[in-house]
Short mmCIF file of C-alpha atoms and ligand atoms in Angstrom, two decimals:
data_model
loop_
_atom_site.label_atom_id
_atom_site.label_comp_id
_atom_site.label_asym_id
_atom_site.label_seq_id
_atom_site.Cartn_x
_atom_site.Cartn_y
_atom_site.Cartn_z
CA MET I 1 21.17 -6.33 8.39
CA SER I 2 17.82 -7.63 9.63
CA VAL I 3 14.72 -5.71 8.59
CA LEU I 4 11.57 -6.05 10.65
CA VAL I 5 8.53 -6.12 8.35
CA THR I 6 5.21 -5.50 10.12
CA GLY I 7 2.29 -6.93 8.16
CA GLY I 8 4.95 -9.06 6.45
CA ALA I 9 2.54 -11.94 5.80
CA GLY I 10 0.16 -9.64 3.96
CA TYR I 11 -0.26 -9.22 0.20
CA ILE I 12 2.23 -6.35 -0.15
CA GLY I 13 4.34 -7.23 2.90
CA SER I 14 5.04 -10.75 1.67
CA HIS I 15 6.32 -9.35 -1.64
CA VAL I 16 8.68 -7.05 0.29
CA ALA I 17 9.76 -9.99 2.46
CA ARG I 18 10.37 -12.16 -0.62
CA LEU I 19 12.78 -9.55 -2.01
CA LEU I 20 14.56 -9.16 1.36
CA GLY I 21 14.93 -12.91 1.83
CA THR I 22 16.24 -14.14 5.18
CA ASP I 23 17.08 -10.57 6.23
CA ALA I 24 13.32 -10.15 6.80
CA ILE I 25 11.92 -10.61 10.31
CA ILE I 26 8.13 -10.92 9.98
CA VAL I 27 5.58 -9.57 12.45
CA ASP I 28 1.93 -10.20 11.64
CA ASP I 29 -1.30 -10.86 13.60
CA PHE I 30 -2.59 -13.04 10.72
CA SER I 31 -5.94 -11.24 10.76
CA ALA I 32 -5.40 -10.76 7.03
CA GLY I 33 -1.86 -12.09 6.56
CA ILE I 34 -1.26 -15.71 5.54
CA GLU I 35 1.55 -17.61 7.26
CA THR I 36 2.38 -19.84 4.26
CA ARG I 37 3.41 -16.71 2.33
CA VAL I 38 6.43 -16.31 4.64
CA ARG I 39 7.40 -19.94 5.21
CA GLY I 40 11.10 -20.21 5.95
CA LEU I 41 11.40 -16.74 7.47
CA VAL I 42 11.58 -15.75 11.14
CA CYS I 43 7.97 -14.89 11.93
CA GLU I 44 6.25 -13.72 15.13
CA GLN I 45 2.46 -13.58 15.51
CA LEU I 46 1.89 -10.21 17.15
CA ASP I 47 -0.83 -7.55 17.14
CA ILE I 48 1.19 -4.33 17.17
CA ALA I 49 -1.74 -2.51 18.81
CA SER I 50 -1.87 -4.93 21.78
CA ALA I 51 -0.92 -3.94 25.33
CA ASP I 52 2.38 -5.87 25.36
CA ALA I 53 3.34 -5.02 21.76
CA GLN I 54 5.96 -2.36 22.54
CA HIS I 55 7.85 -4.69 24.86
CA ARG I 56 7.65 -7.64 22.48
CA LEU I 57 8.67 -5.56 19.47
CA GLU I 58 11.70 -4.13 21.29
CA ALA I 59 12.80 -7.61 22.37
CA LEU I 60 12.45 -8.89 18.79
CA MET I 61 14.48 -5.97 17.42
CA ARG I 62 17.28 -6.59 19.93
CA LYS I 63 17.25 -10.37 19.48
CA HIS I 64 17.68 -10.13 15.69
CA SER I 65 19.88 -7.01 15.59
CA VAL I 66 17.27 -5.23 13.47
CA THR I 67 18.62 -2.15 11.65
CA ALA I 68 15.46 -1.02 9.86
CA VAL I 69 11.68 -1.39 9.98
CA VAL I 70 9.23 -1.55 7.07
CA HIS I 71 5.79 -0.83 8.51
CA LEU I 72 2.80 -2.13 6.56
CA ALA I 73 0.56 -3.56 9.32
CA ALA I 74 -2.66 -1.51 9.33
CA ARG I 75 -6.41 -1.71 8.83
CA LYS I 76 -7.04 -0.43 5.30
CA LYS I 77 -10.71 -0.66 4.36
CA VAL I 78 -12.04 2.82 3.64
CA GLY I 79 -15.70 1.99 4.28
CA GLU I 80 -14.88 0.14 7.51
CA SER I 81 -12.88 3.16 8.72
CA VAL I 82 -15.93 5.39 8.26
CA GLU I 83 -18.10 2.97 10.29
CA GLN I 84 -15.49 2.28 13.01
CA PRO I 85 -13.19 5.33 13.28
CA GLU I 86 -12.25 4.66 16.91
CA TRP I 87 -11.00 1.18 16.03
CA TYR I 88 -9.01 2.53 13.10
CA TYR I 89 -7.30 5.07 15.32
CA GLN I 90 -6.64 2.50 18.00
CA GLN I 91 -5.20 0.04 15.51
CA ASN I 92 -3.33 2.22 13.01
CA ILE I 93 -2.19 5.07 15.26
CA GLY I 94 -1.87 3.04 18.46
CA GLY I 95 0.03 0.32 16.65
CA MET I 96 2.41 2.81 15.10
CA ALA I 97 3.01 4.51 18.45
CA ASN I 98 3.99 1.15 19.97
CA LEU I 99 6.30 0.46 17.04
CA LEU I 100 8.08 3.82 17.13
CA ALA I 101 8.51 3.61 20.91
CA ALA I 102 10.04 0.14 20.53
CA MET I 103 12.36 1.41 17.79
CA ARG I 104 13.49 4.30 19.97
CA SER I 105 14.23 1.97 22.90
CA ALA I 106 16.04 -0.55 20.69
CA GLY I 107 18.00 2.14 18.80
CA VAL I 108 16.55 1.27 15.37
CA MET I 109 16.90 4.41 13.26
CA ASN I 110 15.63 3.54 9.76
CA PHE I 111 11.92 3.47 8.95
CA VAL I 112 9.91 2.91 5.77
CA PHE I 113 6.23 3.71 6.26
CA SER I 114 3.42 2.36 4.09
CA SER I 115 1.36 5.47 3.45
CA SER I 116 -1.32 5.99 0.83
CA ALA I 117 -2.73 8.18 -1.91
CA ALA I 118 -5.76 8.32 0.38
CA THR I 119 -3.86 11.07 2.25
CA TYR I 120 -4.68 13.39 -0.68
CA GLY I 121 -8.46 12.93 -0.42
CA MET I 122 -10.17 14.25 -3.58
CA PRO I 123 -7.61 16.51 -5.25
CA ASP I 124 -8.89 18.38 -8.28
CA VAL I 125 -5.68 18.11 -10.31
CA GLU I 126 -4.51 16.09 -13.34
CA SER I 127 -1.76 14.46 -11.28
CA VAL I 128 -0.72 14.68 -7.66
CA SER I 129 2.59 15.99 -6.35
CA GLU I 130 3.86 15.16 -2.86
CA ASP I 131 3.79 18.92 -2.16
CA LEU I 132 0.00 19.06 -2.55
CA ASP I 133 -1.94 19.83 0.63
CA CYS I 134 -3.23 16.55 2.06
CA ARG I 135 -6.95 16.60 2.84
CA PRO I 136 -7.98 13.01 3.53
CA ILE I 137 -11.75 12.41 3.42
CA ASN I 138 -12.00 9.26 5.52
CA PRO I 139 -10.49 7.98 8.79
CA TYR I 140 -8.31 5.46 6.91
CA GLY I 141 -6.62 8.25 4.96
CA GLU I 142 -6.39 10.36 8.12
CA THR I 143 -4.57 7.56 9.98
CA LYS I 144 -2.03 7.39 7.15
CA LEU I 145 -1.41 11.14 7.23
CA ILE I 146 -1.10 11.10 11.03
CA GLY I 147 1.37 8.24 10.67
CA GLU I 148 3.51 10.50 8.47
CA TRP I 149 3.35 13.22 11.13
CA MET I 150 4.43 10.69 13.78
CA SER I 151 7.50 9.77 11.71
CA ARG I 152 8.31 13.45 11.25
CA ASP I 153 8.02 14.13 15.00
CA ALA I 154 10.19 11.11 15.85
CA ALA I 155 12.80 12.43 13.43
CA LYS I 156 12.79 15.76 15.27
CA ALA I 157 12.81 14.19 18.74
CA TRP I 158 15.40 11.41 18.35
CA GLY I 159 16.79 11.41 14.83
CA LEU I 160 14.64 8.71 13.18
CA ARG I 161 15.44 8.51 9.46
CA HIS I 162 12.23 7.77 7.58
CA VAL I 163 10.63 7.45 4.17
CA ASN I 164 6.86 7.64 3.58
CA LEU I 165 5.68 5.74 0.52
CA ARG I 166 2.25 6.93 -0.69
CA TYR I 167 0.86 3.92 -2.56
CA PHE I 168 -1.53 4.47 -5.44
CA ASN I 169 -3.60 1.53 -6.71
CA VAL I 170 -1.71 -1.70 -6.14
CA ALA I 171 -2.57 -4.91 -8.00
CA GLY I 172 -1.05 -7.98 -9.65
CA ALA I 173 1.10 -10.78 -8.22
CA GLY I 174 4.87 -11.08 -8.25
CA TRP I 175 4.51 -14.77 -7.45
CA PRO I 176 1.19 -16.64 -7.78
CA GLU I 177 1.31 -17.83 -4.18
CA LEU I 178 1.53 -14.23 -2.98
CA ALA I 179 -1.57 -13.04 -4.87
CA ASP I 180 -4.00 -10.65 -3.22
CA SER I 181 -6.48 -12.84 -1.34
CA ALA I 182 -8.72 -9.90 -0.37
CA VAL I 183 -11.50 -9.12 -2.84
CA ALA I 184 -11.52 -5.45 -1.98
CA ASN I 185 -10.32 -3.59 -5.07
CA LEU I 186 -11.39 -3.28 -8.69
CA ILE I 187 -9.33 -6.01 -10.38
CA PRO I 188 -9.91 -8.84 -7.85
CA ILE I 189 -13.58 -7.82 -7.55
CA VAL I 190 -14.07 -8.11 -11.31
CA PHE I 191 -12.28 -11.48 -11.33
CA ALA I 192 -14.54 -12.74 -8.52
CA ALA I 193 -17.64 -11.65 -10.46
CA LEU I 194 -16.42 -13.47 -13.59
CA LYS I 195 -15.66 -16.64 -11.61
CA ALA I 196 -19.18 -16.46 -10.13
CA GLY I 197 -20.75 -15.97 -13.56
CA GLU I 198 -21.94 -12.49 -12.59
CA LYS I 199 -21.66 -9.18 -14.43
CA PRO I 200 -18.95 -6.91 -12.95
CA LYS I 201 -20.13 -3.51 -11.76
CA VAL I 202 -18.78 -0.12 -12.86
CA PHE I 203 -19.39 2.57 -10.25
CA GLY I 204 -20.12 5.65 -12.30
CA ALA I 205 -19.84 6.48 -16.02
CA ASP I 206 -20.64 10.18 -15.89
CA TYR I 207 -17.47 11.55 -14.30
CA PRO I 208 -15.64 14.44 -16.00
CA THR I 209 -13.16 12.05 -17.63
CA PRO I 210 -12.69 11.03 -21.30
CA ASP I 211 -14.85 7.89 -21.05
CA GLY I 212 -16.85 8.95 -17.97
CA SER I 213 -15.34 6.38 -15.59
CA CYS I 214 -12.88 7.08 -12.77
CA ILE I 215 -9.18 7.19 -13.51
CA ARG I 216 -6.60 5.62 -11.18
CA ASP I 217 -2.84 5.01 -11.23
CA TYR I 218 -2.23 1.24 -11.11
CA VAL I 219 1.12 -0.11 -9.93
CA HIS I 220 2.30 -3.74 -9.91
CA VAL I 221 2.81 -5.06 -6.38
CA LEU I 222 6.29 -6.31 -7.33
CA ASP I 223 7.27 -2.83 -8.54
CA LEU I 224 5.90 -1.46 -5.27
CA ALA I 225 7.94 -3.98 -3.25
CA LYS I 226 11.05 -2.91 -5.17
CA ALA I 227 10.31 0.68 -4.13
CA HIS I 228 10.60 -0.43 -0.48
CA VAL I 229 14.01 -1.97 -1.15
CA ALA I 230 15.10 1.24 -2.88
CA ALA I 231 13.85 3.23 0.14
CA LEU I 232 15.88 1.04 2.53
CA GLU I 233 19.00 1.53 0.41
CA TYR I 234 18.35 5.28 0.37
CA LEU I 235 18.07 5.39 4.17
CA ARG I 236 21.31 3.48 4.55
CA SER I 237 23.33 5.52 2.09
CA ASP I 238 21.89 8.96 1.72
CA THR I 239 21.11 12.00 3.81
CA ARG I 240 19.25 14.06 1.21
CA PRO I 241 15.82 15.41 2.19
CA HIS I 242 12.52 14.42 0.55
CA SER I 243 11.28 11.65 2.77
CA THR I 244 7.83 11.32 1.17
CA PHE I 245 7.36 9.68 -2.23
CA ASN I 246 4.40 8.84 -4.44
CA VAL I 247 4.55 5.26 -5.66
CA GLY I 248 2.70 4.92 -8.93
CA SER I 249 3.19 4.61 -12.66
CA GLY I 250 2.61 8.31 -13.34
CA SER I 251 -0.11 7.47 -15.86
CA GLY I 252 -3.81 6.85 -15.35
CA SER I 253 -6.19 4.14 -16.49
CA SER I 254 -9.97 4.45 -16.40
CA VAL I 255 -12.24 1.75 -15.04
CA PHE I 256 -13.47 1.01 -18.57
CA GLU I 257 -9.86 0.72 -19.78
CA VAL I 258 -9.12 -1.76 -16.99
CA ILE I 259 -12.25 -3.71 -17.93
CA ASP I 260 -11.03 -3.85 -21.55
CA VAL I 261 -7.63 -5.19 -20.44
CA ILE I 262 -9.40 -7.82 -18.30
CA ARG I 263 -11.46 -8.87 -21.34
CA GLU I 264 -8.26 -9.21 -23.37
CA VAL I 265 -6.34 -11.13 -20.70
CA THR I 266 -9.20 -13.48 -19.75
CA GLY I 267 -10.47 -13.93 -23.29
CA GLN I 268 -13.99 -13.26 -21.96
CA ASN I 269 -16.01 -10.59 -23.77
CA PHE I 270 -18.25 -9.96 -20.76
CA GLU I 271 -20.78 -7.19 -20.22
CA VAL I 272 -20.79 -4.90 -17.17
CA ASP I 273 -23.51 -3.25 -15.08
CA VAL I 274 -23.02 0.51 -14.86
CA LEU I 275 -24.21 1.81 -11.46
CA PRO I 276 -24.17 5.28 -9.88
CA GLY I 277 -20.78 6.51 -8.67
CA ARG I 278 -19.55 5.68 -5.14
CA ALA I 279 -19.54 8.46 -2.54
CA GLY I 280 -15.99 9.69 -1.95
CA ASP I 281 -14.56 8.48 -5.26
CA PRO I 282 -12.40 11.18 -6.86
CA PRO I 283 -12.81 11.26 -10.67
CA ARG I 284 -9.03 11.08 -11.12
CA LEU I 285 -6.15 10.12 -8.84
CA CYS I 286 -2.77 9.83 -10.59
CA ALA I 287 0.72 10.23 -9.20
CA GLN I 288 3.48 12.60 -10.18
CA VAL I 289 6.50 10.32 -9.86
CA SER I 290 9.45 12.55 -10.69
CA ARG I 291 10.62 12.74 -7.07
CA ILE I 292 10.95 8.95 -6.51
CA GLU I 293 12.52 8.51 -9.94
CA LYS I 294 15.13 11.23 -9.28
CA THR I 295 15.83 10.48 -5.60
CA LEU I 296 15.47 6.69 -5.36
CA GLY I 297 16.10 5.83 -8.99
CA TRP I 298 12.84 3.82 -8.99
CA ARG I 299 10.16 3.68 -11.66
CA THR I 300 7.47 1.17 -12.59
CA GLU I 301 8.44 -1.58 -15.04
CA ALA I 302 5.13 -3.45 -15.39
CA THR I 303 2.33 -2.34 -17.71
CA LEU I 304 -1.37 -2.50 -16.86
CA THR I 305 -1.59 -5.67 -18.97
CA ASP I 306 1.28 -7.21 -16.97
CA ILE I 307 -0.57 -6.32 -13.77
CA VAL I 308 -3.88 -7.81 -14.88
CA ARG I 309 -2.28 -10.90 -16.44
CA SER I 310 -0.23 -11.70 -13.33
CA ALA I 311 -3.30 -11.36 -11.10
CA TRP I 312 -5.45 -13.52 -13.41
CA GLN I 313 -2.81 -16.25 -13.78
CA ALA I 314 -2.47 -16.41 -9.98
CA ILE I 315 -6.13 -17.44 -9.59
CA SER I 316 -6.53 -19.50 -12.75
C1 WQD X 1 -10.83 1.82 -8.10
C2 WQD X 1 -11.87 2.36 -9.07
C3 WQD X 1 -14.07 2.50 -8.11
C4 WQD X 1 -14.84 -1.77 -7.75
C5 WQD X 1 -8.67 2.25 -2.62
C6 WQD X 1 -8.33 2.94 -1.34
C7 WQD X 1 -6.95 3.51 -1.44
C8 WQD X 1 -5.97 2.43 -1.79
C9 WQD X 1 -6.40 1.71 -3.07
C10 WQD X 1 -4.82 1.61 0.17
C11 WQD X 1 -12.83 3.34 -8.38
C12 WQD X 1 -14.05 1.53 -9.28
C13 WQD X 1 -14.24 -0.54 -7.97
C14 WQD X 1 -15.89 -2.21 -8.58
C15 WQD X 1 -15.72 -0.17 -9.83
N1 WQD X 1 -5.81 1.49 -0.74
N2 WQD X 1 -14.69 0.25 -9.00
N3 WQD X 1 -16.28 -1.38 -9.61
O1 WQD X 1 -11.08 3.36 -4.26
O2 WQD X 1 -9.23 3.92 -5.94
O3 WQD X 1 -8.63 3.17 -3.67
O4 WQD X 1 -7.72 1.24 -2.84
O5 WQD X 1 -4.00 2.48 0.30
O6 WQD X 1 -6.63 4.06 -0.20
O7 WQD X 1 -9.24 3.97 -1.17
O8 WQD X 1 -9.63 1.55 -5.26
O9 WQD X 1 -10.07 -0.59 -6.38
O10 WQD X 1 -11.79 0.33 -4.72
O11 WQD X 1 -11.54 1.41 -6.94
O12 WQD X 1 -16.12 0.55 -10.76
O13 WQD X 1 -16.47 -3.32 -8.44
O14 WQD X 1 -12.67 1.28 -9.53
O15 WQD X 1 -15.26 3.26 -8.14
O16 WQD X 1 -13.16 4.36 -9.30
P1 WQD X 1 -9.73 3.09 -4.82
P2 WQD X 1 -10.79 0.58 -5.78
#
């Protein structure tokens, strides 16, 4: 029952691979992934957007009798996608096209796709349902929505069975050695500032929210990895519809609330610099999670404090 995990040496991918164990076949170009995270697993260094990727992926799927693919390999920096849209399309859409073509040739019919809340753009709602119109506001979010369309079209053309998982804000560490090494999101950025003896920055305190800072739905990376396992089990055992699921806690936390939890966990009563809000930041982005709870039987187990504590312990 081998499962090919693209981006499997990445922060999220390595947590999925850890849960799958030796069933996981890792594909990663190590541009962001770290090989030591997947020591002991079958692992192939491969850029899925490269010219020979389709052929190499098909051969790997046949060699290891792969029955499902979990696809996480993608460029995922919003600002970078705005500056280099062509590269994002070439990497994220081109890579996915190679992967789906290889799956079709190798007869691999089960697919879990790492999508994102960025597909929603800036919805003006308390919480987001999967039925909401998706209006992404940056090329990164657009590549994730197009990826969902590609899965849908493959399902129509040759019967691919797929699940799209729209991640909300992922953080924490299931195992210290698998911690997020990128300093690209709120919690690791604040930690890096504290380690450097600098004041963390809060982007905006005049949003239409209770404390003026942006609200996000934080989910522990281990809970997220478990959602992938639940999606694989669903694909193997169920034919019900609903192939797209929000993956979040269903409740929101503001930036100031996260800062307070970081103060509590680190024991540091630090000050912050409040700066103007970032362009493109929605005031609130929280998931409705009834569909994944009802269909996959999955829900978050970790609290925001668990998330922050696990991330802090991993770098302390
Ligand atoms: C969270 C909040 C910032 C840093 C991004 C992607 C999204 C998904 C998750 C992949 C915002 C504020 C941040 C800082 C701050 N990735 N902030 N000070 O922007 O919600 O989502 O990551 O799927 O697609 O867009 O995450 O962690 O950057 O920001 O005040 O130093 O924290 O303004 O309100 P975001 P984030």
